[in-house]
Short mmCIF file of C-alpha atoms and ligand atoms in Angstrom, two decimals:
data_model
loop_
_atom_site.label_atom_id
_atom_site.label_comp_id
_atom_site.label_asym_id
_atom_site.label_seq_id
_atom_site.Cartn_x
_atom_site.Cartn_y
_atom_site.Cartn_z
CA MET N 1312 0.00 0.00 0.00
CA LEU N 1313 1.40 3.38 -1.02
CA LYS N 1314 -1.29 5.60 0.44
CA ALA N 1315 -4.16 4.90 2.83
CA ARG N 1316 -7.59 5.61 1.33
CA VAL N 1317 -9.36 8.15 3.54
CA ALA N 1318 -13.08 8.94 3.91
CA VAL N 1319 -14.04 12.17 5.69
CA PHE N 1320 -17.43 12.26 7.44
CA VAL N 1321 -19.15 15.66 7.76
CA SER N 1322 -22.48 17.19 8.75
CA GLY N 1323 -22.22 20.96 8.38
CA GLY N 1324 -19.92 23.77 7.34
CA GLY N 1325 -16.95 21.54 6.75
CA THR N 1326 -14.12 23.86 7.77
CA ASN N 1327 -12.23 20.84 9.13
CA LEU N 1328 -12.76 19.06 5.82
CA GLN N 1329 -11.33 22.17 4.15
CA ALA N 1330 -8.29 22.06 6.43
CA LEU N 1331 -7.73 18.43 5.38
CA LEU N 1332 -8.14 19.22 1.68
CA ASP N 1333 -5.77 22.20 1.97
CA ALA N 1334 -3.22 20.10 3.87
CA GLN N 1335 -3.42 17.41 1.21
CA ALA N 1336 -2.94 19.98 -1.57
CA ALA N 1337 0.10 21.34 0.30
CA GLY N 1338 1.64 17.85 0.47
CA LYS N 1339 1.17 17.54 4.22
CA ILE N 1340 -0.67 14.19 4.09
CA PRO N 1341 1.78 12.17 1.97
CA SER N 1342 0.65 8.81 3.41
CA GLY N 1343 -3.06 9.25 2.69
CA GLU N 1344 -5.49 10.29 0.00
CA ILE N 1345 -8.99 11.69 0.62
CA VAL N 1346 -11.11 9.68 -1.82
CA LEU N 1347 -14.61 10.08 -0.37
CA VAL N 1348 -16.72 12.53 1.66
CA VAL N 1349 -19.78 11.19 3.50
CA SER N 1350 -22.33 13.75 4.70
CA SER N 1351 -25.13 13.02 7.15
CA SER N 1352 -27.03 15.99 5.76
CA PRO N 1353 -28.00 16.91 2.20
CA ALA N 1354 -27.74 20.62 3.13
CA ALA N 1355 -24.14 20.55 4.42
CA TYR N 1356 -21.89 23.21 2.89
CA ALA N 1357 -19.13 20.63 3.23
CA LEU N 1358 -20.62 18.97 0.11
CA THR N 1359 -19.79 22.09 -1.92
CA ARG N 1360 -16.24 22.04 -0.56
CA ALA N 1361 -15.85 18.40 -1.66
CA GLU N 1362 -17.19 19.20 -5.12
CA LYS N 1363 -14.83 22.17 -5.52
CA ALA N 1364 -11.92 19.92 -4.60
CA GLY N 1365 -13.07 17.21 -7.02
CA VAL N 1366 -13.62 14.61 -4.29
CA PRO N 1367 -16.66 12.30 -4.66
CA ALA N 1368 -19.31 12.95 -2.00
CA VAL N 1369 -22.36 10.97 -0.88
CA VAL N 1370 -25.23 11.79 1.46
CA CYS N 1371 -26.34 9.20 4.02
CA SER N 1372 -29.09 10.72 6.16
CA ARG N 1373 -30.37 8.77 9.15
CA LYS N 1374 -33.64 10.67 8.88
CA GLU N 1375 -34.12 9.75 5.23
CA LEU N 1376 -33.00 6.14 5.69
CA GLY N 1377 -35.39 5.63 8.61
CA SER N 1378 -33.28 3.66 11.11
CA GLN N 1379 -29.78 3.46 12.59
CA GLU N 1380 -29.31 0.05 10.94
CA ALA N 1381 -30.24 1.31 7.46
CA PHE N 1382 -28.09 4.43 7.99
CA GLU N 1383 -25.00 2.44 8.95
CA ALA N 1384 -25.58 -0.16 6.22
CA ALA N 1385 -25.72 2.61 3.60
CA ILE N 1386 -22.46 4.11 4.88
CA LEU N 1387 -20.72 0.71 5.00
CA GLU N 1388 -21.73 -0.01 1.43
CA LYS N 1389 -20.03 3.22 0.29
CA LEU N 1390 -16.93 2.54 2.40
CA GLU N 1391 -16.59 -0.89 0.81
CA ALA N 1392 -17.19 0.45 -2.70
CA TYR N 1393 -14.41 3.02 -2.23
CA GLU N 1394 -12.11 0.55 -0.39
CA ILE N 1395 -11.71 2.90 2.56
CA ASP N 1396 -8.89 2.25 5.03
CA ILE N 1397 -9.22 5.25 7.39
CA ILE N 1398 -12.26 7.28 8.48
CA VAL N 1399 -11.93 10.87 9.71
CA LEU N 1400 -14.92 12.33 11.54
CA ALA N 1401 -14.69 16.08 10.86
CA GLY N 1402 -17.72 17.71 12.45
CA PHE N 1403 -19.85 14.56 12.01
CA MET N 1404 -22.87 14.94 14.28
CA SER N 1405 -24.44 11.46 14.09
CA ILE N 1406 -23.67 8.75 16.63
CA LEU N 1407 -22.30 5.45 15.26
CA SER N 1408 -23.10 2.17 17.02
CA ARG N 1409 -20.57 -0.24 18.48
CA ASP N 1410 -21.34 -2.56 15.58
CA PHE N 1411 -19.96 0.12 13.25
CA THR N 1412 -17.03 1.38 15.32
CA ASP N 1413 -15.79 -2.21 15.93
CA ARG N 1414 -15.20 -2.57 12.19
CA TYR N 1415 -12.56 0.18 12.19
CA PRO N 1416 -10.53 -0.32 15.38
CA GLU N 1417 -7.92 2.46 15.62
CA ARG N 1418 -8.72 3.33 12.01
CA MET N 1419 -11.35 5.98 12.75
CA LEU N 1420 -10.49 9.37 14.25
CA ASN N 1421 -12.52 12.32 15.45
CA VAL N 1422 -11.85 15.95 16.26
CA HIS N 1423 -13.57 17.33 19.35
CA PRO N 1424 -13.51 21.04 20.27
CA SER N 1425 -12.41 20.76 23.92
CA LEU N 1426 -9.64 19.24 25.99
CA ILE N 1427 -11.13 15.78 26.63
CA PRO N 1428 -12.24 14.71 29.28
CA ALA N 1429 -13.72 18.21 29.75
CA PHE N 1430 -16.97 19.06 27.96
CA CYS N 1431 -17.32 15.86 25.95
CA GLY N 1432 -19.61 12.87 25.50
CA GLN N 1433 -23.33 12.74 24.78
CA GLY N 1434 -24.86 16.19 24.20
CA TYR N 1435 -21.56 18.02 23.77
CA TYR N 1436 -21.14 18.94 20.14
CA GLY N 1437 -20.50 22.04 18.02
CA LEU N 1438 -21.26 25.35 19.67
CA ARG N 1439 -22.67 23.65 22.79
CA VAL N 1440 -19.17 22.65 23.82
CA HIS N 1441 -18.02 26.27 23.84
CA GLU N 1442 -21.19 27.45 25.60
CA ALA N 1443 -20.48 24.91 28.37
CA ALA N 1444 -16.82 25.95 28.64
CA LEU N 1445 -17.77 29.64 28.97
CA ALA N 1446 -20.55 28.84 31.48
CA ARG N 1447 -18.02 26.93 33.63
CA GLY N 1448 -15.58 29.82 33.42
CA VAL N 1449 -12.53 27.86 32.29
CA LYS N 1450 -9.51 29.94 31.28
CA VAL N 1451 -8.07 27.36 28.92
CA THR N 1452 -9.85 25.12 26.45
CA GLY N 1453 -8.67 23.55 23.19
CA ALA N 1454 -9.20 20.63 20.86
CA THR N 1455 -8.57 16.89 20.91
CA VAL N 1456 -8.13 14.34 18.14
CA HIS N 1457 -8.86 10.82 19.34
CA PHE N 1458 -9.62 7.37 18.02
CA VAL N 1459 -13.31 6.50 17.89
CA ASN N 1460 -14.72 3.57 19.81
CA GLU N 1461 -18.21 2.75 21.11
CA ILE N 1462 -18.05 5.44 23.81
CA PRO N 1463 -18.80 8.97 22.52
CA ASP N 1464 -15.48 10.88 22.69
CA GLY N 1465 -14.05 7.95 24.67
CA GLY N 1466 -11.31 6.49 22.44
CA ARG N 1467 -7.56 6.82 22.89
CA ILE N 1468 -6.28 10.39 22.59
CA LEU N 1469 -3.86 11.09 19.73
CA LEU N 1470 -3.24 14.84 19.87
CA GLN N 1471 -4.37 17.77 22.01
CA LYS N 1472 -3.72 21.49 21.88
CA ALA N 1473 -4.67 24.14 24.44
CA VAL N 1474 -6.24 27.47 23.46
CA PRO N 1475 -6.78 30.41 25.87
CA VAL N 1476 -10.24 31.74 26.68
CA GLN N 1477 -10.32 35.54 26.62
CA ASP N 1478 -12.49 38.04 28.51
CA GLY N 1479 -15.64 38.84 26.59
CA ASP N 1480 -15.53 35.68 24.43
CA THR N 1481 -18.84 34.61 22.93
CA PRO N 1482 -19.33 30.91 22.04
CA GLU N 1483 -18.87 31.86 18.36
CA VAL N 1484 -15.64 33.79 18.94
CA LEU N 1485 -14.22 30.99 21.09
CA GLN N 1486 -15.24 28.35 18.55
CA ARG N 1487 -13.41 30.20 15.80
CA ARG N 1488 -10.23 30.57 17.91
CA VAL N 1489 -10.26 26.85 18.81
CA MET N 1490 -10.69 25.96 15.13
CA GLU N 1491 -7.93 28.28 13.91
CA GLN N 1492 -5.40 27.58 16.65
CA ALA N 1493 -6.06 23.90 17.24
CA GLU N 1494 -8.54 21.88 15.14
CA TRP N 1495 -7.37 22.86 11.67
CA ILE N 1496 -3.77 22.11 12.67
CA LEU N 1497 -4.27 18.92 14.68
CA LEU N 1498 -6.68 17.07 12.40
CA PRO N 1499 -4.41 16.97 9.31
CA GLN N 1500 -1.43 16.09 11.55
CA ALA N 1501 -3.30 13.21 13.19
CA THR N 1502 -4.61 12.00 9.83
CA GLU N 1503 -1.07 11.78 8.45
CA LEU N 1504 0.08 10.03 11.64
CA VAL N 1505 -2.58 7.31 11.40
CA CYS N 1506 -2.18 6.88 7.63
CA ALA N 1507 1.60 6.61 7.93
CA GLN N 1508 1.28 3.95 10.65
CA LEU N 1509 -1.10 1.90 8.50
CA VAL N 1510 1.03 2.18 5.36
CA LYS N 1511 4.15 1.21 7.31
CA GLY N 1512 2.39 -1.77 8.90
CA GLU N 1513 1.06 -3.05 5.57
CA ASN N 1514 4.45 -2.79 3.89
CA GLN N 1515 6.33 -4.69 6.58
C1 GAR D 372 -15.98 21.55 14.86
O1 GAR D 372 -15.70 22.49 15.85
C2 GAR D 372 -15.81 20.14 15.39
O2 GAR D 372 -14.76 20.01 16.29
C3 GAR D 372 -17.12 19.94 16.10
O3 GAR D 372 -18.08 20.55 15.25
C4 GAR D 372 -17.47 21.59 14.49
C5 GAR D 372 -17.71 21.30 13.03
O4 GAR D 372 -17.25 22.36 12.21
N1 GAR D 372 -17.37 18.54 16.32
C6 GAR D 372 -18.01 18.08 17.37
O5 GAR D 372 -18.49 18.78 18.23
C7 GAR D 372 -18.12 16.56 17.44
N2 GAR D 372 -18.50 16.13 18.75
P1 GAR D 372 -16.90 22.15 10.68
O6 GAR D 372 -18.10 21.48 10.01
O7 GAR D 372 -16.70 23.56 10.17
O8 GAR D 372 -15.65 21.31 10.58
#
């Protein structure tokens, strides 16, 4: 294997997807190639980003498919069709069952916008994480990239970066700072790390 085949899962704006695409274009993910984008929502702007970058994108909506089983089966079919080795959850807001996560042990990573174990797990996603951090009055927050297992935000931590909270921060301002200073840097780095490990292992 020369490069690991990477699928990026998204649900919304897709700025983390953009960071991955930009890193790839800049030669910063030499061990992997983004070959598929999976969106849980047909309205996600991330789909436009994929199109602009010329990466195939598919929509698998739990709502449209009617059940968790049908949702996961539809995703798995795409992953098999595209021979995916590594999954990167980049702002993916749907929960995946143990049945799914067990199929990609240490081959699925996620970016979370806090320093895990703070402000993580069920109910902590997107802007809510930053609202909770500001409500608690923490002075430092950040982002974490971790492997995905059956526990929401519970898998082994790969990379973390701290970001200061500043007086007068709104959840939106803090979210942007955490993205710029941590998420968009860590996620491409972690993706290369995991791809490189897989490629090395396969070639041994
Ligand atoms: C990001 O801040 C990401 O860390 C977070 O949602 C945002 C998605 O933004 N993910 C979670 O909260 C997952 N629990 P994006 O669509 O612009 O990348």
